[in-house]
Structures are given as C-alpha cells and as structure tokens.
CSV table of C-alpha atoms in Angstrom, one decimal:
chain,number,residue,atom,x,y,z
E,1,UNK,CA,23.1,4.4,4.6
E,2,UNK,CA,20.9,2.2,6.7
E,3,UNK,CA,22.5,2.3,10.3
E,4,UNK,CA,22.2,-1.8,11.8
E,5,UNK,CA,23.4,-1.9,15.6
E,6,UNK,CA,23.8,-5.4,17.1
E,7,UNK,CA,22.4,-8.5,15.0
E,8,UNK,CA,21.3,-8.4,12.1
E,9,UNK,CA,18.5,-10.4,12.0
E,10,UNK,CA,15.3,-9.1,9.9
E,11,UNK,CA,14.5,-9.5,6.1
E,12,UNK,CA,12.6,-7.0,4.4
E,13,UNK,CA,10.4,-8.0,1.4
E,14,UNK,CA,8.8,-5.6,-1.6
E,15,UNK,CA,6.1,-7.0,-4.2
E,16,UNK,CA,6.3,-5.6,-7.5
E,17,UNK,CA,2.7,-3.4,-8.3
E,18,UNK,CA,3.8,0.3,-10.0
E,19,UNK,CA,3.2,3.7,-9.9
E,20,UNK,CA,0.5,2.5,-6.7
E,21,UNK,CA,2.9,-0.5,-5.5
E,22,UNK,CA,5.8,2.3,-4.9
E,23,UNK,CA,3.4,4.8,-2.9
E,24,UNK,CA,2.6,2.8,-0.7
E,25,UNK,CA,5.6,1.0,0.0
E,26,UNK,CA,7.0,4.5,0.7
E,27,UNK,CA,4.4,4.7,3.3
E,28,UNK,CA,5.7,1.3,4.5
E,29,UNK,CA,9.4,1.8,4.5
E,30,UNK,CA,8.9,5.1,6.3
E,31,UNK,CA,6.7,3.4,9.5
E,32,UNK,CA,9.9,0.9,8.6
E,33,UNK,CA,12.6,3.7,9.5
E,34,UNK,CA,11.1,4.4,13.0
E,35,UNK,CA,10.4,0.8,14.0
E,36,UNK,CA,13.1,-1.0,16.5
E,37,UNK,CA,13.3,-3.7,13.6
E,38,UNK,CA,14.7,-0.9,11.6
E,39,UNK,CA,18.8,-1.2,13.0
E,40,UNK,CA,17.8,-5.1,12.8
E,41,UNK,CA,17.8,-5.1,9.3
E,42,UNK,CA,20.4,-8.1,6.7
E,43,UNK,CA,18.8,-7.4,2.9
E,44,UNK,CA,16.2,-6.0,1.4
E,45,UNK,CA,14.7,-8.4,-1.7
E,46,UNK,CA,11.9,-6.5,-3.6
E,47,UNK,CA,10.8,-7.2,-7.8
E,48,UNK,CA,9.7,-3.6,-9.3
E,49,UNK,CA,8.5,-1.1,-7.8
E,50,UNK,CA,10.5,-3.2,-4.6
E,51,UNK,CA,13.3,-2.9,-6.3
E,52,UNK,CA,13.6,0.9,-7.1
E,53,UNK,CA,11.7,1.6,-3.8
E,54,UNK,CA,14.7,-1.1,-1.2
E,55,UNK,CA,17.7,0.1,-3.4
E,56,UNK,CA,16.6,3.8,-1.3
E,57,UNK,CA,15.2,2.1,1.7
E,58,UNK,CA,18.7,0.5,1.9
E,59,UNK,CA,20.9,3.7,1.1
E,60,UNK,CA,18.4,5.6,3.5
E,61,UNK,CA,17.1,8.2,0.9
E,62,UNK,CA,13.7,7.4,1.8
E,63,UNK,CA,13.1,11.4,2.0
E,64,UNK,CA,15.0,11.7,-1.7
E,65,UNK,CA,12.2,8.7,-2.8
E,66,UNK,CA,9.6,10.1,-1.4
E,67,UNK,CA,10.6,13.7,-3.6
E,68,UNK,CA,11.5,12.7,-6.2
E,69,UNK,CA,8.2,9.8,-6.6
E,70,UNK,CA,5.5,12.9,-5.6
E,71,UNK,CA,6.8,14.8,-8.6
E,72,UNK,CA,7.0,11.7,-11.0
E,73,UNK,CA,4.5,12.3,-13.5
E,74,UNK,CA,3.8,9.5,-16.4
E,75,UNK,CA,6.3,10.6,-19.5
E,76,UNK,CA,9.1,10.6,-17.5
E,77,UNK,CA,8.7,7.0,-16.7
E,78,UNK,CA,7.2,5.6,-19.9
E,79,UNK,CA,6.9,7.7,-22.8
E,80,UNK,CA,4.4,6.7,-25.6
E,81,UNK,CA,6.0,6.0,-28.8
E,82,UNK,CA,4.8,7.0,-32.5
E,83,UNK,CA,2.1,4.3,-33.2
E,84,UNK,CA,4.2,3.0,-36.4
E,85,UNK,CA,7.0,2.5,-33.8
E,86,UNK,CA,5.3,0.3,-32.3
E,87,UNK,CA,6.1,-3.0,-33.8
E,88,UNK,CA,10.0,-2.6,-33.3
E,89,UNK,CA,10.2,-0.7,-30.4
E,90,UNK,CA,7.1,-1.4,-28.2
E,91,UNK,CA,4.7,1.3,-27.2
E,92,UNK,CA,6.0,3.2,-24.6
E,93,UNK,CA,10.7,4.2,-24.6
E,94,UNK,CA,11.6,3.8,-20.7
E,95,UNK,CA,12.8,6.9,-20.0
E,96,UNK,CA,13.0,6.5,-15.8
E,97,UNK,CA,16.9,5.7,-16.2
E,98,UNK,CA,17.1,9.0,-17.4
E,99,UNK,CA,16.0,10.6,-15.2
E,100,UNK,CA,16.6,8.3,-12.2
E,101,UNK,CA,19.4,10.0,-13.2
E,102,UNK,CA,19.0,13.6,-13.5
E,103,UNK,CA,16.8,13.7,-10.5
E,104,UNK,CA,18.6,10.8,-7.5
E,105,UNK,CA,22.0,10.1,-9.3
E,106,UNK,CA,23.7,8.4,-11.9
E,107,UNK,CA,22.1,5.0,-11.5
E,108,UNK,CA,25.9,3.6,-11.5
E,109,UNK,CA,27.3,5.7,-8.9
E,110,UNK,CA,24.1,4.2,-7.0
E,111,UNK,CA,24.5,1.0,-7.0
E,112,UNK,CA,28.3,2.0,-5.7
E,113,UNK,CA,26.9,2.6,-2.3
E,114,UNK,CA,24.9,-0.2,-2.0
E,115,UNK,CA,27.7,-2.3,-2.4
E,116,UNK,CA,29.6,-1.2,0.5
E,117,UNK,CA,26.7,0.0,2.5
E,118,UNK,CA,26.4,-2.1,5.5
E,119,UNK,CA,22.5,-3.4,4.2
E,120,UNK,CA,22.5,-6.6,0.9
E,121,UNK,CA,19.9,-6.1,-1.9
E,122,UNK,CA,18.5,-8.7,-3.8
E,123,UNK,CA,17.0,-7.7,-6.6
E,124,UNK,CA,14.6,-10.6,-8.9
E,125,UNK,CA,13.8,-10.1,-12.4
E,126,UNK,CA,12.5,-12.7,-15.2
E,127,UNK,CA,15.5,-13.8,-17.9
E,128,UNK,CA,14.7,-14.2,-21.6
E,129,UNK,CA,17.6,-15.3,-22.4
E,130,UNK,CA,17.8,-17.9,-25.3
E,131,UNK,CA,19.7,-20.4,-23.8
E,132,UNK,CA,19.8,-24.5,-24.2
E,133,UNK,CA,20.0,-25.5,-20.5
E,134,UNK,CA,19.2,-29.0,-18.8
E,135,UNK,CA,15.5,-30.0,-18.5
E,136,UNK,CA,14.0,-28.7,-15.0
E,137,UNK,CA,17.1,-26.3,-14.7
E,138,UNK,CA,15.8,-23.8,-16.4
E,139,UNK,CA,13.3,-21.2,-13.9
E,140,UNK,CA,13.0,-18.5,-16.6
E,141,UNK,CA,14.0,-16.1,-13.1
E,142,UNK,CA,17.6,-14.5,-11.7
E,143,UNK,CA,18.8,-12.4,-8.2
E,144,UNK,CA,20.8,-10.8,-7.7
E,145,UNK,CA,23.2,-9.5,-5.0
E,146,UNK,CA,24.1,-6.1,-4.5
E,147,UNK,CA,26.8,-8.0,-2.3
E,148,UNK,CA,27.5,-10.2,-4.6
E,149,UNK,CA,26.9,-7.9,-8.2
E,150,UNK,CA,29.3,-5.9,-10.1
E,151,UNK,CA,27.9,-2.4,-9.5
E,152,UNK,CA,27.0,-1.7,-13.1
E,153,UNK,CA,25.5,-5.3,-13.9
E,154,UNK,CA,23.4,-4.2,-9.9
E,155,UNK,CA,22.2,-0.8,-12.2
E,156,UNK,CA,21.4,-3.3,-15.2
E,157,UNK,CA,19.6,-5.4,-12.8
E,158,UNK,CA,17.0,-2.2,-10.6
E,159,UNK,CA,16.6,-0.7,-14.4
E,160,UNK,CA,15.0,-4.5,-15.7
E,161,UNK,CA,13.4,-5.3,-12.7
E,162,UNK,CA,10.8,-2.1,-12.9
E,163,UNK,CA,11.0,-2.7,-16.9
E,164,UNK,CA,7.3,-2.8,-17.3
E,165,UNK,CA,7.4,-5.8,-20.2
E,166,UNK,CA,3.5,-4.9,-21.1
E,167,UNK,CA,5.1,-1.1,-22.5
E,168,UNK,CA,8.9,-1.4,-23.0
E,169,UNK,CA,11.2,-4.0,-24.5
E,170,UNK,CA,13.8,-6.0,-22.2
E,171,UNK,CA,16.8,-5.0,-21.3
E,172,UNK,CA,21.0,-6.3,-21.2
E,173,UNK,CA,21.6,-7.4,-17.4
E,174,UNK,CA,25.6,-7.9,-18.5
E,175,UNK,CA,25.0,-11.2,-20.6
E,176,UNK,CA,21.5,-12.2,-19.9
E,177,UNK,CA,18.1,-11.0,-21.4
E,178,UNK,CA,16.3,-9.2,-18.7
E,179,UNK,CA,12.4,-7.8,-18.0
E,180,UNK,CA,10.1,-7.0,-15.4
E,181,UNK,CA,10.4,-9.8,-12.3
E,182,UNK,CA,6.8,-9.7,-11.8
E,183,UNK,CA,6.6,-12.3,-14.5
E,184,UNK,CA,8.4,-14.6,-12.1
E,185,UNK,CA,8.9,-14.2,-8.8
E,186,UNK,CA,6.5,-10.8,-8.3
E,187,UNK,CA,6.2,-11.0,-4.1
E,188,UNK,CA,9.9,-13.0,-3.8
E,189,UNK,CA,9.3,-14.0,0.0
E,190,UNK,CA,10.8,-17.8,-0.8
E,191,UNK,CA,13.9,-15.4,-0.6
E,192,UNK,CA,13.9,-14.5,2.0
E,193,UNK,CA,13.5,-17.8,4.1
E,194,UNK,CA,16.0,-19.1,2.3
E,195,UNK,CA,18.2,-17.0,4.7
E,196,UNK,CA,19.7,-18.4,7.3
E,197,UNK,CA,21.0,-15.8,9.6
E,198,UNK,CA,17.1,-14.1,8.7
E,199,UNK,CA,15.1,-14.9,12.2
E,200,UNK,CA,12.0,-12.2,11.7
E,201,UNK,CA,10.6,-11.3,8.4
E,202,UNK,CA,8.7,-7.9,7.2
E,203,UNK,CA,6.5,-7.1,4.2
E,204,UNK,CA,4.7,-5.6,1.8
E,205,UNK,CA,2.8,-6.8,-0.3
E,206,UNK,CA,0.0,-5.0,-3.6
E,207,UNK,CA,-3.2,-6.2,-3.8
E,208,UNK,CA,-3.7,-4.8,-7.1
E,209,UNK,CA,-7.1,-3.8,-9.1
E,210,UNK,CA,-6.9,-3.8,-12.8
E,211,UNK,CA,-9.8,-2.1,-14.7
E,212,UNK,CA,-10.9,-3.2,-18.2
E,213,UNK,CA,-9.5,-2.6,-21.1
E,214,UNK,CA,-13.1,-1.9,-22.5
E,215,UNK,CA,-14.0,-0.7,-26.7
E,216,UNK,CA,-14.5,2.6,-26.3
E,217,UNK,CA,-12.0,3.7,-28.7
E,218,UNK,CA,-13.3,0.7,-31.0
E,219,UNK,CA,-17.4,1.6,-30.9
E,220,UNK,CA,-15.5,5.2,-31.6
E,221,UNK,CA,-13.8,3.8,-34.7
E,222,UNK,CA,-17.1,1.8,-35.4
E,223,UNK,CA,-19.5,4.6,-35.4
E,224,UNK,CA,-17.1,6.6,-37.8
E,225,UNK,CA,-16.5,3.9,-40.4
E,226,UNK,CA,-20.3,3.4,-40.7
E,227,UNK,CA,-20.1,6.4,-42.8
E,228,UNK,CA,-18.3,4.8,-46.0
E,229,UNK,CA,-19.6,1.6,-45.0
E,230,UNK,CA,-21.0,1.1,-48.2
E,231,UNK,CA,-17.5,-0.4,-49.3
E,232,UNK,CA,-17.3,-3.8,-48.7
E,233,UNK,CA,-13.6,-3.7,-46.8
E,234,UNK,CA,-14.9,-0.7,-44.7
E,235,UNK,CA,-18.4,-2.5,-44.4
E,236,UNK,CA,-17.1,-5.7,-43.0
E,237,UNK,CA,-14.5,-3.9,-40.5
E,238,UNK,CA,-17.8,-2.5,-38.8
E,239,UNK,CA,-19.1,-5.4,-38.3
E,240,UNK,CA,-15.4,-6.7,-36.9
E,241,UNK,CA,-16.1,-4.0,-34.7
E,242,UNK,CA,-19.7,-3.6,-33.8
E,243,UNK,CA,-18.2,-7.6,-32.7
E,244,UNK,CA,-15.9,-6.9,-30.4
E,245,UNK,CA,-18.0,-3.9,-29.1
E,246,UNK,CA,-21.0,-6.5,-28.0
E,247,UNK,CA,-17.7,-8.9,-26.6
E,248,UNK,CA,-16.8,-5.5,-23.8
E,249,UNK,CA,-20.4,-5.4,-22.8
E,250,UNK,CA,-21.0,-8.3,-22.0
E,251,UNK,CA,-17.9,-8.5,-19.8
E,252,UNK,CA,-15.8,-10.3,-22.4
E,253,UNK,CA,-12.3,-9.4,-24.0
E,254,UNK,CA,-12.7,-7.0,-26.9
E,255,UNK,CA,-9.5,-7.8,-28.7
E,256,UNK,CA,-6.2,-9.9,-28.7
E,257,UNK,CA,-4.6,-7.2,-26.7
E,258,UNK,CA,-6.9,-6.9,-24.3
E,259,UNK,CA,-6.9,-10.9,-23.5
E,260,UNK,CA,-2.8,-9.8,-23.3
E,261,UNK,CA,-2.6,-7.8,-20.8
E,262,UNK,CA,-5.7,-10.2,-18.7
E,263,UNK,CA,-3.5,-12.9,-19.1
E,264,UNK,CA,-0.9,-10.9,-17.9
E,265,UNK,CA,-3.1,-10.1,-14.8
E,266,UNK,CA,-3.9,-13.5,-13.9
E,267,UNK,CA,0.0,-14.7,-14.4
E,268,UNK,CA,1.2,-11.9,-11.9
E,269,UNK,CA,-1.6,-11.8,-9.2
E,270,UNK,CA,-1.3,-15.6,-9.2
E,271,UNK,CA,2.5,-16.1,-9.3
E,272,UNK,CA,2.0,-12.7,-5.8
E,273,UNK,CA,-0.3,-15.0,-4.0
E,274,UNK,CA,1.0,-18.5,-4.4
E,275,UNK,CA,4.5,-17.5,-3.1
E,276,UNK,CA,2.2,-16.8,0.7
E,277,UNK,CA,0.8,-19.7,0.6
E,278,UNK,CA,4.1,-22.0,0.0
E,279,UNK,CA,5.0,-20.1,3.2
E,280,UNK,CA,1.9,-20.3,4.6
E,281,UNK,CA,2.4,-24.4,3.7
E,282,UNK,CA,5.8,-24.8,5.0
E,283,UNK,CA,5.1,-23.2,7.8
E,284,UNK,CA,2.4,-25.5,8.6
E,285,UNK,CA,4.1,-28.6,7.7
E,286,UNK,CA,7.1,-27.5,10.2
E,287,UNK,CA,5.2,-26.9,13.0
E,288,UNK,CA,3.5,-30.5,12.4
E,289,UNK,CA,6.4,-31.7,12.3
E,290,UNK,CA,7.6,-30.0,15.8
E,291,UNK,CA,3.9,-31.6,17.5
E,292,UNK,CA,4.9,-34.9,15.8
E,293,UNK,CA,8.4,-34.9,17.2
E,294,UNK,CA,7.2,-34.5,20.4
E,295,UNK,CA,4.8,-36.9,20.9
E,296,UNK,CA,6.7,-39.3,19.0
E,297,UNK,CA,9.0,-38.9,22.0
E,298,UNK,CA,7.2,-39.0,24.6
E,299,UNK,CA,5.1,-42.6,23.0
E,300,UNK,CA,9.1,-44.3,23.2
E,301,UNK,CA,10.4,-42.2,26.0
E,302,UNK,CA,10.0,-46.1,28.9
E,303,UNK,CA,12.2,-47.8,25.9
E,304,UNK,CA,16.1,-46.2,25.5
E,305,UNK,CA,17.8,-47.7,22.9
E,306,UNK,CA,14.2,-47.1,20.1
E,307,UNK,CA,14.3,-43.1,22.3
E,308,UNK,CA,17.9,-42.9,20.2
E,309,UNK,CA,16.5,-44.6,17.0
E,310,UNK,CA,13.9,-42.1,17.1
E,311,UNK,CA,16.2,-39.3,17.6
E,312,UNK,CA,19.2,-40.0,15.7
E,313,UNK,CA,16.2,-40.9,12.7
E,314,UNK,CA,14.0,-37.3,13.9
E,315,UNK,CA,17.7,-35.6,12.9
E,316,UNK,CA,18.8,-37.2,10.2
E,317,UNK,CA,15.5,-36.1,8.1
E,318,UNK,CA,15.9,-34.1,4.7
E,319,UNK,CA,12.8,-31.6,3.7
E,320,UNK,CA,12.7,-29.8,0.9
E,321,UNK,CA,11.5,-26.4,2.8
E,322,UNK,CA,15.3,-24.7,2.6
E,323,UNK,CA,14.9,-24.1,6.7
E,324,UNK,CA,14.3,-25.8,10.0
E,325,UNK,CA,12.9,-23.4,12.1
E,326,UNK,CA,9.8,-21.4,11.9
E,327,UNK,CA,10.1,-17.6,11.4
E,328,UNK,CA,8.0,-15.3,12.2
E,329,UNK,CA,6.5,-13.3,9.0
E,330,UNK,CA,3.9,-9.4,9.1
E,331,UNK,CA,2.6,-9.2,6.0
E,332,UNK,CA,1.1,-5.5,5.3
E,333,UNK,CA,-1.3,-5.6,2.5
E,334,UNK,CA,-2.9,-3.1,0.5
E,335,UNK,CA,-4.3,-1.5,-3.3
E,336,UNK,CA,-4.8,1.6,-4.4
E,337,UNK,CA,-7.9,1.6,-5.1
E,338,UNK,CA,-10.6,3.3,-8.8
E,339,UNK,CA,-8.1,6.0,-8.1
E,340,UNK,CA,-4.3,4.1,-9.1
E,341,UNK,CA,-1.6,6.3,-10.3
E,342,UNK,CA,-0.5,4.3,-13.0
E,343,UNK,CA,0.2,4.1,-16.5
E,344,UNK,CA,-2.4,3.9,-19.3
E,345,UNK,CA,-1.8,2.3,-22.3
E,346,UNK,CA,-2.1,6.3,-24.1
E,347,UNK,CA,-3.0,9.7,-22.7
E,348,UNK,CA,-2.9,9.0,-19.3
E,349,UNK,CA,-4.2,11.0,-16.4
E,350,UNK,CA,-0.9,13.4,-14.7
E,351,UNK,CA,-0.4,11.7,-10.8
E,352,UNK,CA,-1.8,13.7,-9.1
E,353,UNK,CA,0.6,14.7,-5.9
E,354,UNK,CA,-2.7,14.5,-3.4
E,355,UNK,CA,-3.6,10.5,-4.8
E,356,UNK,CA,0.5,9.5,-4.3
E,357,UNK,CA,0.3,11.7,-1.3
E,358,UNK,CA,-2.5,9.2,0.1
E,359,UNK,CA,-1.5,5.7,-1.0
E,360,UNK,CA,1.6,6.7,1.2
E,361,UNK,CA,0.0,7.7,4.2
E,362,UNK,CA,-2.5,4.3,4.2
E,363,UNK,CA,0.0,1.8,4.1
E,364,UNK,CA,1.9,4.2,7.0
E,365,UNK,CA,-1.0,3.3,8.6
E,366,UNK,CA,-1.2,0.5,7.2
E,367,UNK,CA,2.3,-0.4,8.6
E,368,UNK,CA,1.1,0.9,12.0
E,369,UNK,CA,-1.4,-1.2,13.4
E,370,UNK,CA,0.6,-4.4,11.6
E,371,UNK,CA,3.6,-3.7,13.8
E,372,UNK,CA,1.8,-2.3,16.9
E,373,UNK,CA,-0.2,-5.8,16.3
E,374,UNK,CA,2.4,-7.8,16.6
E,375,UNK,CA,4.4,-6.2,19.6
E,376,UNK,CA,6.8,-3.4,17.9
E,377,UNK,CA,6.7,0.1,18.0
C-alpha cells in the first residue's frame, strides 16, 4: 500500500479517457511516486480510467498495473457482441471485470484492501437511477469513497465508472444504476477543493483527439447494393447511402450514430474543461477578495470603530466556494495523438506494447518537468 509519513495534505486527481488515459496516467503516477509529494497523498479522486489507475495507486501496485496494461488487448476489456444482439445487450460485452479478476485479483478483495489503506480513493459514476427527486437536487452523479463504502459496492463503483456507456450497458452499484462517470464528472477536480485537509493538488487531465467515424462502410455497402438497384427498395437505400457518403465528405455527421458519437464527445470534453475553468474562477475570486480585504482595511485603519465593523463583516461573509483558502495546483495535461490505443466499434486494431509504453514514458517526462517547475523533486 501507499506508505505515508508526516502530514497527509495532497490530493491526486485523475481524469477519464480510455486506454490512452490509462497509459498516460500510469506514467504520471510513476513519476509522482518518486517525488516528495507521494508520502503526503491523502486522497485520490478518479473517474473511469482514473478510477482504475487510482485504485492501483492507493494500493501501490503500479508495477502490477504496468504489466497488466502492457498485456491488455481490446477484447480483454470490451468484446464486440454479435450484431443480432446489439439492441438488447449493447454493442459490446464488458469483459474487463473478469480480466481484472483473472490477472490482478478479485475486485472485492481489492476493495477490501482499499478500505484498509492509509490513503482514500474516491470514484465518480453517472447515476441513471430512475427516481423522484426534489427539484434541483438531482445531479446524476455519485461519488463513492473507499473509507465509507462497503467493499462489494466499492468494487462495483470502480468498474461502473470505467464502463464506457457508448459500448456497454450500465451496471448496478448497490441499489443504483450507474455507468461511465465521464458523462458528468470526467475530471473530478472540484471534489479536491472541498476537502479541508488538502493543501496541494496534483492532477492529470487527458486531452482526447477523436477521429470522425467516416462513411467508408456506407460507401462499400452502397457499391454492393448498386448491383440490385433496379429494385425500388434497393434503389432508395442506395440513394440514402450515397447521400450519407456525401455528408461525410463535407465533414458532416453521416448518420444518427455519428451524431450521438459527436454529442457524447462534446459533453465529456466540455465538462472536463469546465471543471478546471471553475477552479480557476474560484481561485481568482479568492485572490481578488483577499486584495479587496487588504485595501479596505488600509482605508479604514484610522477609525478603530469602522475598522472593527469592517473586520467583523469580512469574517462573517460566506461564499459558495467550499473553501476559504487558495490551494496550489499542478495539472499535467497530455493527449495520445493519432496513434491511440482505444477500442474501435468493431474489429479494433491490436494495442501494441510499443505505443502504450511510449504514452507512459511521455507522461512520465511531462510530470517530471511539471514537478521540477514547481520546486518538487
């Protein structure tokens, strides 16, 4: 397990992002483990890939995670279903839980170790449970702590957070219906600010680069159907396929699945970026408030009664920031580029150890530079 010494006041935040993010975060965590900040880690917050990586970081099993990820292939995580099963079971079978059980250990036993660890793990899922709620109280997200959650439920939460909902159906987490946390909180930075013990945040944020789906398959289907296009139904279908191909050539969505794919990317990327924007706004507001307080005190210092009233008013002020202090933050950001080891819709390319190792090592180097820039060896 992650060994601690002295005060624990560091929060680690890990974003989602699939296999690419997993490899990059592994490099980030490896370099962080070598730094003076590692013994100070109090809590790790993770979504999706970050939930899995955070789990192994808390248990200090990064070497095991490295071996596991270098061997992992697309069908070990998400195995494509037969086409006739798609409407009922999703496009893929979520086999990652069984792969983890076979290669890393039973997920419940891992969660039991998490409960005993000195460092807390918090994972975020998207809550899809159908229920009545008071207006304004339903946020569709739920965070599970290894210190407060029964191990069986915690294991379910980690796996549900990593269940890419574009591929597989939601899972049960206790009595909740949950799926990929990336929809609501892909980069759970805000949670770190709410912890009173946190005095330093170190985060990794994955920057995705999504390829468009294209219309190659539709074009091939249209070419095959032209042979029977004398039949009216076939002729109409060929016309629709050719129109879809033309849309793709103009950069437009080719079909409804392409539209949903693009919208899901927009939602996840936007909530990721907004997380850091809100943190920046909060910190700038606090800095400005401190400057204002200092200036006002100087203006009324000559009048003790007024100075006391001003002091009392500042002390009684309440703001929706969740904290009243500035917390230093180091954020390492990286993307996988074009050569991305993520699952395709069908017949994905194998994930090569060379590409995965390159991502790991790139993130290690980026983290090394960021830590040295902020004075941490």
